[in-house]
Coordinates of C-alpha atoms in Angstrom, one line a residue:
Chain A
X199 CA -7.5 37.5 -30.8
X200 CA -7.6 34.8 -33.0
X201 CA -5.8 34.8 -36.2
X202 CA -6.6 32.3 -39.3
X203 CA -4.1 30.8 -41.5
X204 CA -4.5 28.9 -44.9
X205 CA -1.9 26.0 -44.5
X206 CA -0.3 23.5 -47.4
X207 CA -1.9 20.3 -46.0
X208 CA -0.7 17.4 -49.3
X209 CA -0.9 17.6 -52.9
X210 CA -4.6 17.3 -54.3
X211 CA -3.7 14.1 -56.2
X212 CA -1.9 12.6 -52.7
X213 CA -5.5 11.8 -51.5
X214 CA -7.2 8.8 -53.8
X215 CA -10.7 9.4 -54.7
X216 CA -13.4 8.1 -52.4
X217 CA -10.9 7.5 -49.8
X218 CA -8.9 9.2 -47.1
X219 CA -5.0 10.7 -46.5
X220 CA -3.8 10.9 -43.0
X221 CA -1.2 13.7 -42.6
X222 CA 0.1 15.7 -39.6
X223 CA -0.4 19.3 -39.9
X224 CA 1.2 21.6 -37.6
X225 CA 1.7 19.3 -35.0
X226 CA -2.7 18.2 -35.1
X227 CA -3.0 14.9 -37.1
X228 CA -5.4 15.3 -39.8
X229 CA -7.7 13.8 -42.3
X230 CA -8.0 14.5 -45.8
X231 CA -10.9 13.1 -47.8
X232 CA -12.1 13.6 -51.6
X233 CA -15.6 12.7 -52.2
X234 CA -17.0 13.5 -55.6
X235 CA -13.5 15.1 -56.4
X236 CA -14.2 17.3 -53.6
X237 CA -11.7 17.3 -50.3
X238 CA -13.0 17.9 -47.2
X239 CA -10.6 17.5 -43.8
X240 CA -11.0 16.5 -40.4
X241 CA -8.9 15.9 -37.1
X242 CA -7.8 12.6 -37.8
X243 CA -8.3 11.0 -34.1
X244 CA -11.5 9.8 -33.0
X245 CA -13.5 11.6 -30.4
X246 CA -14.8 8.1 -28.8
X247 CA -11.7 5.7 -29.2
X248 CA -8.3 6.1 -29.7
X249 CA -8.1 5.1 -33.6
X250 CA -6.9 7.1 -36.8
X251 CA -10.4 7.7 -39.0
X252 CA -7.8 7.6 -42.1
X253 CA -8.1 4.0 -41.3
X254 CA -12.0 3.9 -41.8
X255 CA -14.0 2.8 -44.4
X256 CA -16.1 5.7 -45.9
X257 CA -19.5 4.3 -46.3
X258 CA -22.9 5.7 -47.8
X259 CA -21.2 8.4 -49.4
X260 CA -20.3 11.1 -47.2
X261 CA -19.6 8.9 -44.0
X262 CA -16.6 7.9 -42.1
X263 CA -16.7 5.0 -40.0
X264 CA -13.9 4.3 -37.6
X265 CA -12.2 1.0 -37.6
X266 CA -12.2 0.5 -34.3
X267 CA -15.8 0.4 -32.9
X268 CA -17.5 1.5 -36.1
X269 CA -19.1 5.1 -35.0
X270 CA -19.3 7.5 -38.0
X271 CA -18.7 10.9 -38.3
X272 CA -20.3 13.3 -41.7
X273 CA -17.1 14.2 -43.8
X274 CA -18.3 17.1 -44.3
X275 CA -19.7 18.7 -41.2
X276 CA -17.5 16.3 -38.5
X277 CA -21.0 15.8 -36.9
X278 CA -20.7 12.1 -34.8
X279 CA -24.1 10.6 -36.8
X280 CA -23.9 7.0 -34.9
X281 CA -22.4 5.3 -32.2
X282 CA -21.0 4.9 -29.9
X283 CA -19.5 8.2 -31.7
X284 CA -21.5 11.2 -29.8
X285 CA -18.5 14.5 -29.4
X286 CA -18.4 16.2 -33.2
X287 CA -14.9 16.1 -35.2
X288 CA -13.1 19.5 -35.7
X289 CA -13.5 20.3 -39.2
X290 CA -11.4 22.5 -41.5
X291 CA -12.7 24.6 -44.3
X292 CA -10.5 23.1 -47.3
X293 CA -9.8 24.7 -50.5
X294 CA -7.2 23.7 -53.6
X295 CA -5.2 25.4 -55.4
X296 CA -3.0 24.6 -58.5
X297 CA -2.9 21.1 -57.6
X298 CA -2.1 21.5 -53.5
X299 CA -4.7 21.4 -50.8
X300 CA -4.8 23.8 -47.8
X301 CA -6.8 23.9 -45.0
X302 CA -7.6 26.5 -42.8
X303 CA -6.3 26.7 -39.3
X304 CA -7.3 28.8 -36.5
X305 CA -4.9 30.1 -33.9
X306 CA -6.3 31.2 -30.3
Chain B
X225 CA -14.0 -33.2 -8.2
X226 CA -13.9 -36.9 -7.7
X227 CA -10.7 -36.9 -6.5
X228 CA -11.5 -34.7 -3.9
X229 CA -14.6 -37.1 -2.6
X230 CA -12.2 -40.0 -1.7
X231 CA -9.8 -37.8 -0.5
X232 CA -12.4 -36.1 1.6
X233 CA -13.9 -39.5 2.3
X234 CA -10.6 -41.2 4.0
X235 CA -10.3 -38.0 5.9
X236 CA -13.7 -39.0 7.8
X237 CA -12.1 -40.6 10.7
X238 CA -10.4 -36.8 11.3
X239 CA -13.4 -35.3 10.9
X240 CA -15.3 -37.3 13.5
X241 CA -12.4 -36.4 15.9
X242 CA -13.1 -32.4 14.8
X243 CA -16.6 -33.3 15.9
X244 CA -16.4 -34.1 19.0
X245 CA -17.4 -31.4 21.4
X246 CA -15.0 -28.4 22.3
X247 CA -13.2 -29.9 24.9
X248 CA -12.3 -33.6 23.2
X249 CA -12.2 -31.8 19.6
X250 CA -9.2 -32.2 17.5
X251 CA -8.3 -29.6 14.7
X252 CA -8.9 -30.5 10.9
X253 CA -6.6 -32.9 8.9
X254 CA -3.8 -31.7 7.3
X255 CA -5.1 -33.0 3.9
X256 CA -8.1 -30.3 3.7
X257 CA -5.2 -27.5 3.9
X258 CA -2.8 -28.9 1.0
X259 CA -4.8 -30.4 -1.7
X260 CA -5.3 -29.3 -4.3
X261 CA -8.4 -31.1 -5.2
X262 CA -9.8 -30.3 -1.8
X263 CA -9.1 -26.8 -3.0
X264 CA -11.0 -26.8 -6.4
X265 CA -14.0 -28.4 -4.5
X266 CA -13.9 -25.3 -2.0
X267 CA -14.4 -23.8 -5.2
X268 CA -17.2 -25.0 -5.8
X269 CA -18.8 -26.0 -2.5
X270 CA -18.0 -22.4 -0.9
X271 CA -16.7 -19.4 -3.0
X272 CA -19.3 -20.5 -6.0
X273 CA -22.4 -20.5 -3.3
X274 CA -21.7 -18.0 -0.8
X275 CA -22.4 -14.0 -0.9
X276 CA -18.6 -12.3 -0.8
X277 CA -18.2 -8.6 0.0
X278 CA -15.9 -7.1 -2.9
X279 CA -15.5 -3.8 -1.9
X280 CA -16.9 -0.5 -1.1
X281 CA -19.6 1.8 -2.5
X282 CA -17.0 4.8 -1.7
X283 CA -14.1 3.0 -4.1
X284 CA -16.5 4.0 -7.0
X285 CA -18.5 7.3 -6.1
X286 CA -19.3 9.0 -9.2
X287 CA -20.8 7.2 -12.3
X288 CA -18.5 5.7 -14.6
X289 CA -16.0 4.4 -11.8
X290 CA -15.4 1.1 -11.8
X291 CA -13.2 -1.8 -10.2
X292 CA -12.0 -5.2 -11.0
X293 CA -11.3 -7.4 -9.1
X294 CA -10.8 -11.6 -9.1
X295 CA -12.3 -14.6 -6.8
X296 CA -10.5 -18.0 -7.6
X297 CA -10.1 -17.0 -11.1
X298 CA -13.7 -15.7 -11.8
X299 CA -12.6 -12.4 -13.6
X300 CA -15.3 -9.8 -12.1
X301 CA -16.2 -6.0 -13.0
X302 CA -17.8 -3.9 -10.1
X303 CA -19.3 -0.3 -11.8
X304 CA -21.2 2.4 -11.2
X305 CA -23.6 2.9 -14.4
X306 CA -25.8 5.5 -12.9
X307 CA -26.0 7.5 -9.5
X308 CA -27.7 4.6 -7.5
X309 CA -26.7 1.6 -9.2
X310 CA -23.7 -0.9 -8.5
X311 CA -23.6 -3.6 -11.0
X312 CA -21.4 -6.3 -11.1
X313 CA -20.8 -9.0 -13.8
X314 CA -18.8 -11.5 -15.2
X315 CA -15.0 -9.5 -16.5
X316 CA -14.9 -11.9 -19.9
X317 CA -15.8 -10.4 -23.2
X318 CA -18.7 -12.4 -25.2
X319 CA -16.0 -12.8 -27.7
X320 CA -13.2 -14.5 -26.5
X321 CA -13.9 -14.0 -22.7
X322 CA -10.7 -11.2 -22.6
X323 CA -10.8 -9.1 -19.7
X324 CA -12.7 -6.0 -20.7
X325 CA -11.3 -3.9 -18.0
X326 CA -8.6 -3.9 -15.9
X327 CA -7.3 -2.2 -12.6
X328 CA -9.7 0.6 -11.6
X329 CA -10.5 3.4 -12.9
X330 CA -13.3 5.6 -14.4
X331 CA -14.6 5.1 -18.3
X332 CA -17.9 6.0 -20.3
X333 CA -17.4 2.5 -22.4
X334 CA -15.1 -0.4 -22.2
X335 CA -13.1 -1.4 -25.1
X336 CA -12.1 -5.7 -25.3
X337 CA -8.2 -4.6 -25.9
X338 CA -8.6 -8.3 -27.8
X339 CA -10.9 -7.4 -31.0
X340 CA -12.9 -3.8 -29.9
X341 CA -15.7 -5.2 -28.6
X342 CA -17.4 -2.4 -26.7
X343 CA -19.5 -2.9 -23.8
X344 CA -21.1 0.3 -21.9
X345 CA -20.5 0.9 -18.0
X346 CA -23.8 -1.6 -17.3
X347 CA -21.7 -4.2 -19.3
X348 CA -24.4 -4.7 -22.3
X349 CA -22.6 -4.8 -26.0
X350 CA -22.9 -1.7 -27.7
X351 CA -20.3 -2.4 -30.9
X352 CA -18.8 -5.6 -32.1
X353 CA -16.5 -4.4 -35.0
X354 CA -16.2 -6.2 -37.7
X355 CA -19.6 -8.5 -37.4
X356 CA -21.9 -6.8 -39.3
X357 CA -21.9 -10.0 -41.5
X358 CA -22.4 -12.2 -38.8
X359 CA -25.7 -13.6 -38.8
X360 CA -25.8 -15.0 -34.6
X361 CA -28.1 -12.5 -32.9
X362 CA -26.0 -10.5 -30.8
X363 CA -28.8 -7.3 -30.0
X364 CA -29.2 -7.4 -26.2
X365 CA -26.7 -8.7 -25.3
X366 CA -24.3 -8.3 -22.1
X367 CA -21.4 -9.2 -19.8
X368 CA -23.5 -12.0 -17.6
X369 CA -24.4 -10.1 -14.6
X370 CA -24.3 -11.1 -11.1
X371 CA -26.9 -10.5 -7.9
X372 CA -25.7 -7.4 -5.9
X373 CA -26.7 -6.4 -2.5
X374 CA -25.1 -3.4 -0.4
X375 CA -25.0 -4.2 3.1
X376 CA -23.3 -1.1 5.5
X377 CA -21.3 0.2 2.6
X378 CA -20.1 -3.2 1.0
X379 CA -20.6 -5.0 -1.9
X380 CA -21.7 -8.3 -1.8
X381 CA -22.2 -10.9 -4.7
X382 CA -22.5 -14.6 -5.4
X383 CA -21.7 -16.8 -8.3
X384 CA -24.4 -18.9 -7.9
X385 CA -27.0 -19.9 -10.5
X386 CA -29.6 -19.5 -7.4
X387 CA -28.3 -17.6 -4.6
X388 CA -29.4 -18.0 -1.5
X389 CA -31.2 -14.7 -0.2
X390 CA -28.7 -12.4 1.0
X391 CA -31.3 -11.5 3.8
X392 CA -31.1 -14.7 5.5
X393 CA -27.2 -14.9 5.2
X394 CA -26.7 -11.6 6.9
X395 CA -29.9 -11.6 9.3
X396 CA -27.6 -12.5 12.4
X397 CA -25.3 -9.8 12.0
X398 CA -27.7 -7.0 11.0
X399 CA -29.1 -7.9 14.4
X400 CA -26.2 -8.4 16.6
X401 CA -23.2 -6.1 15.5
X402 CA -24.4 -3.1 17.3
X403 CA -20.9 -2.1 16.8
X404 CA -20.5 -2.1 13.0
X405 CA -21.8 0.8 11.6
X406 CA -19.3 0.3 8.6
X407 CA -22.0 2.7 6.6
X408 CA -21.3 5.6 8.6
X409 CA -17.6 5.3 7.9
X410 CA -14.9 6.0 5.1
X411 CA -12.6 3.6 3.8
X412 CA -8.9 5.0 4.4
X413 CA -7.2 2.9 3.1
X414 CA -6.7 -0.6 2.1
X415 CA -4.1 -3.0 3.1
X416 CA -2.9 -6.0 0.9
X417 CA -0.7 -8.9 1.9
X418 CA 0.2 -12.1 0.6
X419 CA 0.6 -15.0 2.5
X420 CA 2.2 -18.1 1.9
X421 CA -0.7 -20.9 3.4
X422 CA -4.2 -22.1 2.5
X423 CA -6.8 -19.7 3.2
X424 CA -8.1 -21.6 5.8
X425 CA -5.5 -21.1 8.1
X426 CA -5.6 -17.2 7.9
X427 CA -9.4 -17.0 8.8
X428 CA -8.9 -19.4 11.5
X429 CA -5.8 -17.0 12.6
X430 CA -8.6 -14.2 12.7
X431 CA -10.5 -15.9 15.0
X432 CA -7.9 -17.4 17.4
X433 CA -7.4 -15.0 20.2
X434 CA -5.7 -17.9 21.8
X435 CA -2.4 -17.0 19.9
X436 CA -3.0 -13.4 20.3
X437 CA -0.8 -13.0 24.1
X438 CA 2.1 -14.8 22.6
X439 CA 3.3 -14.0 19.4
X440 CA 1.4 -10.4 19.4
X441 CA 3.1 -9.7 22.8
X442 CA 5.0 -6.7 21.3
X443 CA 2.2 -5.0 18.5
X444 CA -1.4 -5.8 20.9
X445 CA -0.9 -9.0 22.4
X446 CA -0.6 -7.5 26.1
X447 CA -3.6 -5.6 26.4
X448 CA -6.0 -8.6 25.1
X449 CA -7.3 -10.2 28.3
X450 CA -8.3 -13.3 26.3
X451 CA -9.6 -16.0 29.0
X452 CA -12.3 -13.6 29.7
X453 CA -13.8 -13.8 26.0
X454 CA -16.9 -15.4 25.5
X455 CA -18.1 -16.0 21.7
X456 CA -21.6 -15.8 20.3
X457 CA -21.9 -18.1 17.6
X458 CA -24.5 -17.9 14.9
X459 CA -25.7 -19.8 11.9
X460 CA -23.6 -21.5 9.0
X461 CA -20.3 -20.6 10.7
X462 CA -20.6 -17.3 11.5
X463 CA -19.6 -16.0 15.4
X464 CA -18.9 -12.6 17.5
X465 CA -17.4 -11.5 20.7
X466 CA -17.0 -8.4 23.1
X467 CA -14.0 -8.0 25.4
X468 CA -11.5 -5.5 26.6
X469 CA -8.6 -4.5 24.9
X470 CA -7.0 -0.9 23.8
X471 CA -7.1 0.7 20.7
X472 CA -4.9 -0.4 17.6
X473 CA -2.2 1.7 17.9
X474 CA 2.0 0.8 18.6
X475 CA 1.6 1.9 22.6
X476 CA -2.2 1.1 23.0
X477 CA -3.2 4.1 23.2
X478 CA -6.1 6.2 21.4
X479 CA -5.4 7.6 18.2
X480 CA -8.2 8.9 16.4
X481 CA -11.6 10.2 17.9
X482 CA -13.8 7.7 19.5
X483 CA -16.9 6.2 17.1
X484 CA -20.0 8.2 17.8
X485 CA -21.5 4.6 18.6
X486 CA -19.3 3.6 20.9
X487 CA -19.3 6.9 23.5
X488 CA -21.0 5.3 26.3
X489 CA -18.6 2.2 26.0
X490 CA -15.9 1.9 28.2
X491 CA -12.5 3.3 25.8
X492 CA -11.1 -0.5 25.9
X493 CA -14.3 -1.9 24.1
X494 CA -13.0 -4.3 21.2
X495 CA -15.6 -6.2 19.3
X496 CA -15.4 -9.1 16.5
X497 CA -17.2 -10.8 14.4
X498 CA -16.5 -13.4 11.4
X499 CA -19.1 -14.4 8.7
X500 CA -18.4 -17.3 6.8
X501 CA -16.5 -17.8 4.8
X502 CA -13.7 -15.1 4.3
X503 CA -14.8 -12.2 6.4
X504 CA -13.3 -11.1 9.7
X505 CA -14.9 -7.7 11.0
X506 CA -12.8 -5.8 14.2
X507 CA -13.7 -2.9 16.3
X508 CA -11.6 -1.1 18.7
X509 CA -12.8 2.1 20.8
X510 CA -11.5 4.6 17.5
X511 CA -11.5 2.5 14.3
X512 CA -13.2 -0.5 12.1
X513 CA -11.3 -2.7 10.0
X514 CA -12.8 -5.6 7.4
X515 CA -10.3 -8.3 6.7
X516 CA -11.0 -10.1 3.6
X517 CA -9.5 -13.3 3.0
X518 CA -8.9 -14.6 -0.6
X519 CA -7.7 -17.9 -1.6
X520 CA -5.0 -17.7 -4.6
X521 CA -3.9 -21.2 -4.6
X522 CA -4.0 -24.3 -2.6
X523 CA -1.2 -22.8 -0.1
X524 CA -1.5 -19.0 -1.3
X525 CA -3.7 -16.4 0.0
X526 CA -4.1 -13.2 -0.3
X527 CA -5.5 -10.5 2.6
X528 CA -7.0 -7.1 2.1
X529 CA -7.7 -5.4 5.5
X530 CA -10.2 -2.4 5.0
X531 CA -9.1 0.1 7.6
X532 CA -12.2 2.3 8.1
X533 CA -13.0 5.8 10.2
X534 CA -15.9 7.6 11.0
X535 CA -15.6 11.4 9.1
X536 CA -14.1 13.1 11.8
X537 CA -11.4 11.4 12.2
X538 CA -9.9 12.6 8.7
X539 CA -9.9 15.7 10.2
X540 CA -7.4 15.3 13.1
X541 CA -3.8 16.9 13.5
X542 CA -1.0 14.7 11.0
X543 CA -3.9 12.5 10.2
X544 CA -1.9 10.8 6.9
X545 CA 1.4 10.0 9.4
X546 CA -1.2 8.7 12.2
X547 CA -2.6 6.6 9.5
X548 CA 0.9 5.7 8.2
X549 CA 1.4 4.8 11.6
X550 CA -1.8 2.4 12.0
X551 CA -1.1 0.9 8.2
X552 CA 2.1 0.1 9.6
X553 CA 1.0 -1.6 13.0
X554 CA -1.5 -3.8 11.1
X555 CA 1.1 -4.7 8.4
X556 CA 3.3 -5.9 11.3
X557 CA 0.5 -7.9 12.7
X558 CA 0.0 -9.8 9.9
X559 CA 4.0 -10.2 9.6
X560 CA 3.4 -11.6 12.7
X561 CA 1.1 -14.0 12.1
X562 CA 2.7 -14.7 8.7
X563 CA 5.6 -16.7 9.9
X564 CA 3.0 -18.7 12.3
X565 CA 0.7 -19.5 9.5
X566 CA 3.6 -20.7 6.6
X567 CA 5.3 -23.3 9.2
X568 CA 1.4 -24.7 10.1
X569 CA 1.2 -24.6 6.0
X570 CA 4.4 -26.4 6.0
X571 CA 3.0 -28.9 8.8
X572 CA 0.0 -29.5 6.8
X573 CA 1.6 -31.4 4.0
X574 CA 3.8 -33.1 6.2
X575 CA 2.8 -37.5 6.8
X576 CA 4.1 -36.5 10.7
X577 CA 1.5 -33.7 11.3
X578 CA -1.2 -35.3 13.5
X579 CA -3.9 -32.2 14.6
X580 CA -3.9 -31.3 18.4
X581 CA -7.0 -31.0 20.6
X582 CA -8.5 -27.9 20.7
X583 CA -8.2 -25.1 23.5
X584 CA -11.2 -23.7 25.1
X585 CA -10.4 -20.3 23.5
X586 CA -10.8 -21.9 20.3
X587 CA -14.6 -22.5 20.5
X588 CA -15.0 -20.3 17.6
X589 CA -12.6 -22.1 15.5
X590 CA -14.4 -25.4 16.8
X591 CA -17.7 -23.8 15.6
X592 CA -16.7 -22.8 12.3
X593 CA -14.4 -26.1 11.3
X594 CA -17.1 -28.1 12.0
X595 CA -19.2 -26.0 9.5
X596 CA -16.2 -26.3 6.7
X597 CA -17.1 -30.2 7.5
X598 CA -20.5 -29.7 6.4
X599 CA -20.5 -28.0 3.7
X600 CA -17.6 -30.4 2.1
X601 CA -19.0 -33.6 3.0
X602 CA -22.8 -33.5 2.5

């Protein structure tokens, strides 16, 4: 059965506003963003290329483009919107507390 | 280029003596085997204009495969972009002209290592990172493609602006080589070896079944009764012949299962056939083999022999050590004809190397030197 667990993933003031953190959380690298003072997280390597999305740009608001071939992904969904981006990111629910972020994994 | 016309135009007096008929002929100058002026005008005059096979439809079966592969320098990318399409084109990003690929393999996209420039498995530009800003018109564009034409299994393309039709080219063949049903067979396996001599000399070391009772003596030599062989010789250098001989095997003796096609044949049937410039196609009573000849430098070359069996023949008892076996016997032929080829390199560039007359067996050779005359000197 699969089991959930809330993980520390950075402080909430580690990850500059309108931009991105890279971080490595239990072994998965992931991306941490805060849009609008909201975070949102990602897996952190693009599906298409082999590139870190921290890297990226975010662009019209709630976009990440990589930097390597320029495919975005929605920040807050993972959903590939252009390509040559077409698989989805994982995405992790995201929630802070006291000043730290954690994310949610989930364990097979 | 120019360098090469005077060189080729003092050579004339050899040439005339390579003209001559068969029995008065005299083999080609030195000079046109060790220049390397004469070498860049080959270039142009012969690997730039004819069609070349680069490889087999079965080295990239599914969609997405794709190989690359080099002629003279001209960086090329064979793919597969959908179920019945082979494409090749030009291996040189619209960049910088990097190498978008390299080796073989299987991709959805490829990636310019040099600056991301991404190119889909048909070669046309699907990101260039980075140039949003750029205001050159990039939308359509693609790795320059070349003509491509399948012929029994292979892959053939040319380089030229305006090829000449590939139907024309390959008309004598298609008609004549009963025996090369190269589309009903596998590839098993490839076999690469470099040489140390100009191309040249290897493609007329093909032909020469002259050599083939002395030096071969030990590997097939012996059971090659040569002064019986009679070629056929076609069109813009092209020839092919039928004799006796055994299969290709260490003791001359069958192998794998006869071809379907050559049943009714007596079991010693061997047939060949070259097509100009760089091909050499062999049959024994079991197996097909397609030597490709590729020029790497004036005095380098570099041969791929494709050793080819109809399917049942993957089938049979310790088929990988019988094939083991056969890879081996035709690397030792070529080892055999390795040291032949280097000293006649070597005797190329030398001022006391005056060409001998030509043997009888070497009407073939006579044939296609005499087309290497034309196309270099009109």
């Amino acid at each position: 059965m699969a089991t959930e667990e809330w993980v520390r993933a950075a402080g909430y003031d580690d990850v500059p506003e309108e931009d991105t953190l890279g971080t490595e959380i239990g072994g998965v690298p992931v991306c941490l963003y805060k849009l609008d003072g909201e975070i949102y997280a990602t897996d952190n390597k693009c599906t298409h290329g082999d590139a870190d999305l921290s890297d990226g740009l975010i662009q019209d608001g709630c976009e990440i483009e990589c930097p390597l071939h320029e495919g975005r992904f929605d920040i807050r969904s993972g959903k590939a919107v252009s390509p040559p981006c077409s698989d989805d990111l994982r995405s992790y629910p995201a929630r802070v507390e006291q000043g730290v972020i954690y994310i949610k994994l989930v364990h097979a | 280029m120019q360098t090469a016309a005077i060189q080729l135009r003092e050579l004339s007096p050899r040439f005339d003596k390579t003209r001559e008929s068969l029995l008065r002929a005299r083999h080609l100058p030195g000079g046109v085997y060790s220049s390397a002026d004469i070498y860049a005008m080959e270039k142009e005059r012969i690997f730039m204009t004819h069609w070349l096979s680069v490889g087999r439809v079965e080295e990239i079966p599914n969609v997405g495969d794709y190989m690359t592969f080099s002629v003279m320098n001209e960086p090329i990318l064979i793919s597969r972009p959908s179920e019945n399409e082979i494409q090749v084109c030009m291996n040189m990003c619209l960049h910088r002209g990097v190498a978008v690929a390299s080796g073989c393999g299987h991709a959805k996209d490829f990636s310019c290592p040099y600056h991301a420039w991404l190119f889909d498995v048909g070669g046309k530009l699907i990101a260039a990172p980075g140039m949003k800003e750029s205001e050159v018109d990039m939308s359509g564009a693609r790795l320059k493609p070349l003509p491509v034409k399948i012929w029994r299994g292979w892959i053939f393309t040319n380089f030229a602006e305006q090829p000449p039709s590939f139907e024309d080219y390959i008309a004598p063949y298609e008609k004549s080589l009963w025996w090369f049903q190269s589309g009903e067979c596998k590839l098993a396996d490839k076999v690469e070896i470099d040489v140390k001599c100009n191309w040249k000399f290897l493609v007329e070391n093909l032909i020469d079944i002259y050599h083939v009772g002395v030096i071969h003596k030990s590997t097939f030599g012996g059971f090659v009764k040569g002064e019986k062989l009679k070629f056929q010789l076609e069109q813009d250098g092209g020839w092919h012949t039928q004799y006796e001989a055994r299969p290709h095997s260490k003791g001359g003796t069958q192998v794998f299962p006869t071809l379907p096609w050559a049943q009714d044949k007596s079991s010693g049937i061997a047939c060949k056939a070259g097509i100009y410039p760089n091909l050499n196609l062999s049959m024994r009573s079991d197996s097909l083999r397609m030597w490709h000849v590729w020029p790497i430098s004036p005095n380098e070359t570099r041969v791929i022999c494709y050793l080819l069996f109809p399917p049942e023949a993957f089938s049979i008892p310790r088929y990988e050590e019988e094939l083991a076996n056969y890879r081996a016997f035709v690397r030792q032929i070529i080892a055999e004809d390795a040291v032949m080829v280097e000293s006649l390199q070597n005797a190329a560039g030398s001022k006391f190397f005056q060409p001998g007359p030509m043997a009888p067996l070497e009407e073939a050779l006579h044939h296609m030197e005499n087309h290497y005359i034309d196309l270099m000197t009109r």
